Amino acid sequence: MTIEMFEKPLGMRDDFPVIAKQKANLRNQGTELIEQAGYELLQTPTLEYYETIGRISAISDDALFKLLDSQGKTLVLRPDMTSPIARVAASKLLREKMPIRLGYYSNVFRAQKREGGRPAEFEQMGVELIGDDSLYADAEVISLAWDILKQVGVGSARIVVGHTRLLELILADFGLDSEQSSKVRELFVAKNGVGVEQLSRELPISSNKLASFLALMQATTVADWKQWINDENEEQIKLYHDMERLEELFKRNGLGDAITFDISFSSHMTYYTGLVFECYGAGSGFPLGSGGRYDGLMEQFGLQVGATGFGLRVDRLLESVSPEKIEEPQTLILFDEQSEQRAFEKAQQMRASGKRVTLQYAPAVQALEPFTDLFTEVIRGEALDNG
Amino acid sequence: MTIEMFEKPLGMRDDFPVIAKQKANLRNQGTELIEQAGYELLQTPTLEYYETIGRISAISDDALFKLLDSQGKTLVLRPDMTSPIARVAASKLLREKMPIRLGYYSNVFRAQKREGGRPAEFEQMGVELIGDDSLYADAEVISLAWDILKQVGVGSARIVVGHTRLLELILADFGLDSEQSSKVRELFVAKNGVGVEQLSRELPISSNKLASFLALMQATTVADWKQWINDENEEQIKLYHDMERLEELFKRNGLGDAITFDISFSSHMTYYTGLVFECYGAGSGFPLGSGGRYDGLMEQFGLQVGATGFGLRVDRLLESVSPEKIEEPQTLILFDEQSEQRAFEKAQQMRASGKRVTLQYAPAVQALEPFTDLFTEVIRGEALDNG
């Protein structure tokens, strides 16, 4: 046998009680906010057909865990929650209730090729708002993501907002064809400024516009975006006004300082079609989550409606939340044959008042001292007898 | 494409919001009791090596979901939680803290061969108490299972208790060899009284003992077991006294009437070695859960300690709990451009007082009437403007 008994598959982790507890707290706080905002929580199965969810997902094929079922069909472990929720939302039961607000807290899976500390299974918490094409829907999901970041205690939380469609229109105005545009956006995703500068020399951009093109990566407010808006393009004007309105809403609601409007911001998630965003916080070098508008995905399920949403990664949220050292009081009551009944009654009484109480038959403990050291309070049955 | 976009793999289900909510309630109630009794909750990965967890599990090989990882090793979707918890408990971090109390709420997987309504993924909630060989450990886990059944509101809850080792000794006293004994126990598991009677004619049981043998399936109290206890066998006497003590504890703690002591009770879970039990309730033809003592499993991970525990099936608990029709109040605030700010402020204020409030930009709703019908209260932004 080449596998040791204690080994786990690549990228798989045990959540020991301290972590499991912290996650449960995040889950409770996050899902409560999600429900209060009118979202219904649901749970989809771990396994889905590759033909439906696997193909549609924005996750690359080699990161999917695949297996065959007893009928020879290919299954996948769900790589994200957006496509399964789209499947559910498009079902008969829900499609007539648009706009639909659905939320989730679920584990998702990404196959890893080698050791590198990247998890192959992690939890996401998020929402999808389906069937509302207004900018208010986008504002709602960003505000909700923000509320969760604040509620769970993420330090230095920030949100970066971009707009896939507006960027596409602006790049076209610089004279780029779709292939050139897509190369530029790849470098934007990688935040590769040097690469953009190098590439710009090969692009058909007139020299008097070069400085303006290179400035795309510097924008931080909606006012900054104004310089690229084509006054003769109605779609650009409409989208720009939407962004102004959005910035106004965020400022009014107290998010103003925490939001960067970066017109060059792009996502590697290819299904986004409109507003896109990513969340950051202290303590994690990676985005804590991301979201945006995806108006094409629902079509795959036969629905001509837009949708917007976000997903936060629970493992990264944990890194970003200052770990409160909660010394949780935990009582041990040690008993023997004689004191059993009183010990039991004492435990019942303490638990009824909300305390955590471990009842332990003392003779069954091999090493009493290390065991009792695990508790904040130790009560001996004999003491209860005398009491 | 032979698979429809809405299809899910065999035995896989979506939990729509009502069910997801009921499960969340069960989870919260159950895990709170588990924690109050001093158990630490943990979470193990969905995927494990077949060589470690797959082989050890009591679940038959053809019910395992198997897949290959990128190194060509066989993985399984965890079929139960007992073996993964044994793996964790035997790790360095925990093995010196015996007795260890661990709890979980997790989904597990069983591959299905054909349509038949049997779920291929379902949730279990349970505990393992590892490193305590006393009867008090068995009493503790049965009482905890009972407390959960009562807390979540299972109607007509019952627990059936047997003892694998004592039954083995008694069957040996009837002159059965291990093969005959195992045949009898298979019929006991199936509760096949006719089969036991037929088989008894072929067994080497003396005619004056036949009535006593057939009475094994009739016992309901520990006193009933007395007739089969061999006065010259010290192990039997010890185990019988343990059972008397157990019955006494249960009576004192209010479980007396709900427990049947059935000496013929056996489990198809082959790793049980001592006390075994199953939980029943109104509304479900299947056991709601089961548990018992398994002293051999920890040895597979290099630990010479006993363990006892249980797992409850959440799907069956749901069937057994009278569904409370909780009409949860849910407010809709419809707004337009003009009333947006007041609508937002009203929603913030209502949510802060714990209410669920959906904020919706009215012009984005295609069919207003079916949508507003989903809410218990509808507030229009205009009304707020006038207020």
PDB file of C-alpha atoms in Angstrom, chain A residues 74-233:
ATOM      1  CA  THR A  74     -19.977  11.834 -17.093  1.00  0.00           C
ATOM      2  CA  LEU A  75     -20.581  13.644 -13.827  1.00  0.00           C
ATOM      3  CA  VAL A  76     -18.701  16.570 -12.284  1.00  0.00           C
ATOM      4  CA  LEU A  77     -18.318  17.785  -8.732  1.00  0.00           C
ATOM      5  CA  ARG A  78     -19.851  21.268  -8.940  1.00  0.00           C
ATOM      6  CA  PRO A  79     -17.090  23.771  -9.733  1.00  0.00           C
ATOM      7  CA  ASP A  80     -19.192  26.825  -8.830  1.00  0.00           C
ATOM      8  CA  MET A  81     -22.714  27.684  -7.729  1.00  0.00           C
ATOM      9  CA  THR A  82     -23.731  30.157 -10.437  1.00  0.00           C
ATOM     10  CA  SER A  83     -24.579  27.579 -13.108  1.00  0.00           C
ATOM     11  CA  PRO A  84     -26.515  25.200 -10.775  1.00  0.00           C
ATOM     12  CA  ILE A  85     -28.527  28.177  -9.495  1.00  0.00           C
ATOM     13  CA  ALA A  86     -29.217  29.261 -13.068  1.00  0.00           C
ATOM     14  CA  ARG A  87     -30.489  25.709 -13.704  1.00  0.00           C
ATOM     15  CA  VAL A  88     -32.825  25.893 -10.698  1.00  0.00           C
ATOM     16  CA  ALA A  89     -34.017  29.437 -11.473  1.00  0.00           C
ATOM     17  CA  ALA A  90     -34.931  28.430 -15.023  1.00  0.00           C
ATOM     18  CA  SER A  91     -37.079  25.536 -13.775  1.00  0.00           C
ATOM     19  CA  LYS A  92     -40.848  25.751 -14.007  1.00  0.00           C
ATOM     20  CA  LEU A  93     -41.269  26.327 -10.317  1.00  0.00           C
ATOM     21  CA  LEU A  94     -39.397  29.602 -10.280  1.00  0.00           C
ATOM     22  CA  ARG A  95     -39.308  31.104 -13.764  1.00  0.00           C
ATOM     23  CA  GLU A  96     -42.642  32.845 -13.341  1.00  0.00           C
ATOM     24  CA  LYS A  97     -41.605  34.632 -10.169  1.00  0.00           C
ATOM     25  CA  MET A  98     -38.983  36.962 -11.637  1.00  0.00           C
ATOM     26  CA  PRO A  99     -37.028  38.777 -10.342  1.00  0.00           C
ATOM     27  CA  ILE A 100     -35.741  35.831  -8.285  1.00  0.00           C
ATOM     28  CA  ARG A 101     -33.342  36.266  -5.385  1.00  0.00           C
ATOM     29  CA  LEU A 102     -31.422  33.118  -4.458  1.00  0.00           C
ATOM     30  CA  GLY A 103     -28.552  32.685  -2.017  1.00  0.00           C
ATOM     31  CA  TYR A 104     -26.235  29.865  -1.011  1.00  0.00           C
ATOM     32  CA  TYR A 105     -23.421  28.714   1.248  1.00  0.00           C
ATOM     33  CA  SER A 106     -21.814  25.728  -0.471  1.00  0.00           C
ATOM     34  CA  ASN A 107     -18.576  23.908  -1.072  1.00  0.00           C
ATOM     35  CA  VAL A 108     -17.228  23.827  -4.629  1.00  0.00           C
ATOM     36  CA  PHE A 109     -14.399  21.810  -6.196  1.00  0.00           C
ATOM     37  CA  ARG A 110     -11.311  22.509  -8.327  1.00  0.00           C
ATOM     38  CA  ALA A 111      -8.981  19.657  -9.225  1.00  0.00           C
ATOM     39  CA  GLN A 112      -5.313  20.448  -8.452  1.00  0.00           C
ATOM     40  CA  LYS A 113      -2.423  19.116 -10.497  1.00  0.00           C
ATOM     41  CA  ARG A 114       0.314  19.376  -7.888  1.00  0.00           C
ATOM     42  CA  GLU A 115       1.073  20.298  -4.297  1.00  0.00           C
ATOM     43  CA  GLY A 116       0.933  24.036  -3.883  1.00  0.00           C
ATOM     44  CA  GLY A 117      -1.384  24.777  -1.031  1.00  0.00           C
ATOM     45  CA  ARG A 118      -4.302  25.545  -3.321  1.00  0.00           C
ATOM     46  CA  PRO A 119      -7.472  23.962  -1.977  1.00  0.00           C
ATOM     47  CA  ALA A 120      -9.322  21.475  -4.166  1.00  0.00           C
ATOM     48  CA  GLU A 121     -12.491  22.009  -2.136  1.00  0.00           C
ATOM     49  CA  PHE A 122     -13.593  25.301  -0.613  1.00  0.00           C
ATOM     50  CA  GLU A 123     -16.744  27.053   0.493  1.00  0.00           C
ATOM     51  CA  GLN A 124     -18.446  29.970  -1.204  1.00  0.00           C
ATOM     52  CA  MET A 125     -21.252  32.147   0.037  1.00  0.00           C
ATOM     53  CA  GLY A 126     -23.146  34.326  -2.351  1.00  0.00           C
ATOM     54  CA  VAL A 127     -26.303  35.367  -4.146  1.00  0.00           C
ATOM     55  CA  GLU A 128     -27.793  35.543  -7.625  1.00  0.00           C
ATOM     56  CA  LEU A 129     -30.409  38.131  -8.546  1.00  0.00           C
ATOM     57  CA  ILE A 130     -32.061  36.901 -11.722  1.00  0.00           C
ATOM     58  CA  GLY A 131     -34.469  38.755 -13.995  1.00  0.00           C
ATOM     59  CA  ASP A 132     -33.736  42.362 -13.034  1.00  0.00           C
ATOM     60  CA  ASP A 133     -31.775  44.277 -15.680  1.00  0.00           C
ATOM     61  CA  SER A 134     -31.662  47.586 -13.812  1.00  0.00           C
ATOM     62  CA  LEU A 135     -28.590  49.166 -12.306  1.00  0.00           C
ATOM     63  CA  TYR A 136     -30.376  48.916  -8.951  1.00  0.00           C
ATOM     64  CA  ALA A 137     -29.889  45.160  -9.106  1.00  0.00           C
ATOM     65  CA  ASP A 138     -26.150  45.661  -9.543  1.00  0.00           C
ATOM     66  CA  ALA A 139     -26.118  48.209  -6.719  1.00  0.00           C
ATOM     67  CA  GLU A 140     -28.013  45.769  -4.491  1.00  0.00           C
ATOM     68  CA  VAL A 141     -25.616  42.855  -4.891  1.00  0.00           C
ATOM     69  CA  ILE A 142     -22.515  45.020  -4.438  1.00  0.00           C
ATOM     70  CA  SER A 143     -24.008  46.595  -1.312  1.00  0.00           C
ATOM     71  CA  LEU A 144     -24.877  43.152   0.042  1.00  0.00           C
ATOM     72  CA  ALA A 145     -21.343  41.861  -0.588  1.00  0.00           C
ATOM     73  CA  TRP A 146     -20.079  44.959   1.209  1.00  0.00           C
ATOM     74  CA  ASP A 147     -22.445  44.454   4.155  1.00  0.00           C
ATOM     75  CA  ILE A 148     -21.159  40.884   4.564  1.00  0.00           C
ATOM     76  CA  LEU A 149     -17.508  42.001   4.443  1.00  0.00           C
ATOM     77  CA  LYS A 150     -18.201  44.581   7.160  1.00  0.00           C
ATOM     78  CA  GLN A 151     -20.392  42.279   9.256  1.00  0.00           C
ATOM     79  CA  VAL A 152     -17.841  39.463   9.450  1.00  0.00           C
ATOM     80  CA  GLY A 153     -15.103  41.969  10.267  1.00  0.00           C
ATOM     81  CA  VAL A 154     -12.881  42.050   7.171  1.00  0.00           C
ATOM     82  CA  GLY A 155     -10.175  44.653   7.748  1.00  0.00           C
ATOM     83  CA  SER A 156      -9.501  47.366   5.106  1.00  0.00           C
ATOM     84  CA  ALA A 157     -12.265  46.052   2.868  1.00  0.00           C
ATOM     85  CA  ARG A 158     -12.223  47.388  -0.698  1.00  0.00           C
ATOM     86  CA  ILE A 159     -14.286  46.769  -3.810  1.00  0.00           C
ATOM     87  CA  VAL A 160     -12.999  47.336  -7.335  1.00  0.00           C
ATOM     88  CA  VAL A 161     -15.675  47.963  -9.958  1.00  0.00           C
ATOM     89  CA  GLY A 162     -15.343  47.801 -13.720  1.00  0.00           C
ATOM     90  CA  HIS A 163     -17.678  47.391 -16.679  1.00  0.00           C
ATOM     91  CA  THR A 164     -17.050  44.693 -19.283  1.00  0.00           C
ATOM     92  CA  ARG A 165     -19.325  46.165 -21.964  1.00  0.00           C
ATOM     93  CA  LEU A 166     -18.187  49.765 -21.531  1.00  0.00           C
ATOM     94  CA  LEU A 167     -14.529  48.714 -21.690  1.00  0.00           C
ATOM     95  CA  GLU A 168     -15.278  46.764 -24.876  1.00  0.00           C
ATOM     96  CA  LEU A 169     -16.851  49.860 -26.476  1.00  0.00           C
ATOM     97  CA  ILE A 170     -13.976  52.106 -25.413  1.00  0.00           C
ATOM     98  CA  LEU A 171     -11.335  49.701 -26.743  1.00  0.00           C
ATOM     99  CA  ALA A 172     -13.241  49.582 -30.049  1.00  0.00           C
ATOM    100  CA  ASP A 173     -13.083  53.396 -30.172  1.00  0.00           C
ATOM    101  CA  PHE A 174      -9.297  53.133 -29.882  1.00  0.00           C
ATOM    102  CA  GLY A 175      -9.486  51.216 -33.147  1.00  0.00           C
ATOM    103  CA  LEU A 176      -8.854  47.735 -31.753  1.00  0.00           C
ATOM    104  CA  ASP A 177     -10.461  44.701 -33.335  1.00  0.00           C
ATOM    105  CA  SER A 178     -11.883  41.972 -31.100  1.00  0.00           C
ATOM    106  CA  GLU A 179      -8.680  39.927 -31.119  1.00  0.00           C
ATOM    107  CA  GLN A 180      -6.528  42.908 -30.120  1.00  0.00           C
ATOM    108  CA  SER A 181      -9.125  43.930 -27.567  1.00  0.00           C
ATOM    109  CA  SER A 182      -9.086  40.500 -25.995  1.00  0.00           C
ATOM    110  CA  LYS A 183      -5.245  40.538 -25.762  1.00  0.00           C
ATOM    111  CA  VAL A 184      -5.395  43.894 -23.975  1.00  0.00           C
ATOM    112  CA  ARG A 185      -8.005  42.622 -21.555  1.00  0.00           C
ATOM    113  CA  GLU A 186      -5.924  39.570 -20.703  1.00  0.00           C
ATOM    114  CA  LEU A 187      -3.106  41.910 -19.666  1.00  0.00           C
ATOM    115  CA  PHE A 188      -5.620  44.004 -17.719  1.00  0.00           C
ATOM    116  CA  VAL A 189      -6.784  40.880 -15.852  1.00  0.00           C
ATOM    117  CA  ALA A 190      -3.153  40.174 -14.966  1.00  0.00           C
ATOM    118  CA  LYS A 191      -2.709  43.877 -14.019  1.00  0.00           C
ATOM    119  CA  ASN A 192       0.337  43.775 -16.260  1.00  0.00           C
ATOM    120  CA  GLY A 193       1.042  47.472 -16.959  1.00  0.00           C
ATOM    121  CA  VAL A 194       4.430  46.800 -18.558  1.00  0.00           C
ATOM    122  CA  GLY A 195       2.801  44.284 -20.885  1.00  0.00           C
ATOM    123  CA  VAL A 196       0.113  46.788 -21.858  1.00  0.00           C
ATOM    124  CA  GLU A 197       2.750  49.397 -22.663  1.00  0.00           C
ATOM    125  CA  GLN A 198       4.736  46.949 -24.803  1.00  0.00           C
ATOM    126  CA  LEU A 199       1.642  45.724 -26.604  1.00  0.00           C
ATOM    127  CA  SER A 200       0.418  49.283 -27.231  1.00  0.00           C
ATOM    128  CA  ARG A 201       3.337  49.868 -29.654  1.00  0.00           C
ATOM    129  CA  GLU A 202       2.029  47.109 -31.921  1.00  0.00           C
ATOM    130  CA  LEU A 203      -1.573  48.294 -31.772  1.00  0.00           C
ATOM    131  CA  PRO A 204      -3.177  50.629 -34.383  1.00  0.00           C
ATOM    132  CA  ILE A 205      -3.529  53.430 -31.845  1.00  0.00           C
ATOM    133  CA  SER A 206      -2.775  56.924 -33.157  1.00  0.00           C
ATOM    134  CA  SER A 207       0.146  58.524 -31.321  1.00  0.00           C
ATOM    135  CA  ASN A 208      -1.958  61.408 -29.982  1.00  0.00           C
ATOM    136  CA  LYS A 209      -4.243  58.839 -28.276  1.00  0.00           C
ATOM    137  CA  LEU A 210      -1.479  56.684 -26.769  1.00  0.00           C
ATOM    138  CA  ALA A 211      -1.274  58.562 -23.477  1.00  0.00           C
ATOM    139  CA  SER A 212      -5.051  58.340 -23.137  1.00  0.00           C
ATOM    140  CA  PHE A 213      -4.926  54.573 -23.806  1.00  0.00           C
ATOM    141  CA  LEU A 214      -2.207  54.009 -21.214  1.00  0.00           C
ATOM    142  CA  ALA A 215      -4.181  56.057 -18.689  1.00  0.00           C
ATOM    143  CA  LEU A 216      -6.990  53.435 -18.744  1.00  0.00           C
ATOM    144  CA  MET A 217      -5.259  51.569 -15.923  1.00  0.00           C
ATOM    145  CA  GLN A 218      -5.092  54.670 -13.725  1.00  0.00           C
ATOM    146  CA  ALA A 219      -8.787  55.522 -13.358  1.00  0.00           C
ATOM    147  CA  THR A 220     -10.230  55.275  -9.846  1.00  0.00           C
ATOM    148  CA  THR A 221     -13.456  57.324 -10.009  1.00  0.00           C
ATOM    149  CA  VAL A 222     -16.353  57.470 -12.443  1.00  0.00           C
ATOM    150  CA  ALA A 223     -15.359  61.087 -13.261  1.00  0.00           C
ATOM    151  CA  ASP A 224     -12.007  59.692 -14.453  1.00  0.00           C
ATOM    152  CA  TRP A 225     -13.909  57.533 -16.957  1.00  0.00           C
ATOM    153  CA  LYS A 226     -15.512  60.582 -18.601  1.00  0.00           C
ATOM    154  CA  GLN A 227     -12.460  61.257 -20.796  1.00  0.00           C
ATOM    155  CA  TRP A 228     -13.024  58.011 -22.747  1.00  0.00           C
ATOM    156  CA  ILE A 229     -16.776  58.363 -23.262  1.00  0.00           C
ATOM    157  CA  ASN A 230     -17.733  58.983 -26.885  1.00  0.00           C
ATOM    158  CA  ASP A 231     -20.359  61.747 -26.928  1.00  0.00           C
ATOM    159  CA  GLU A 232     -21.859  60.325 -30.094  1.00  0.00           C
ATOM    160  CA  ASN A 233     -22.345  56.795 -28.786  1.00  0.00           C
TER     161      ASN A 233
END
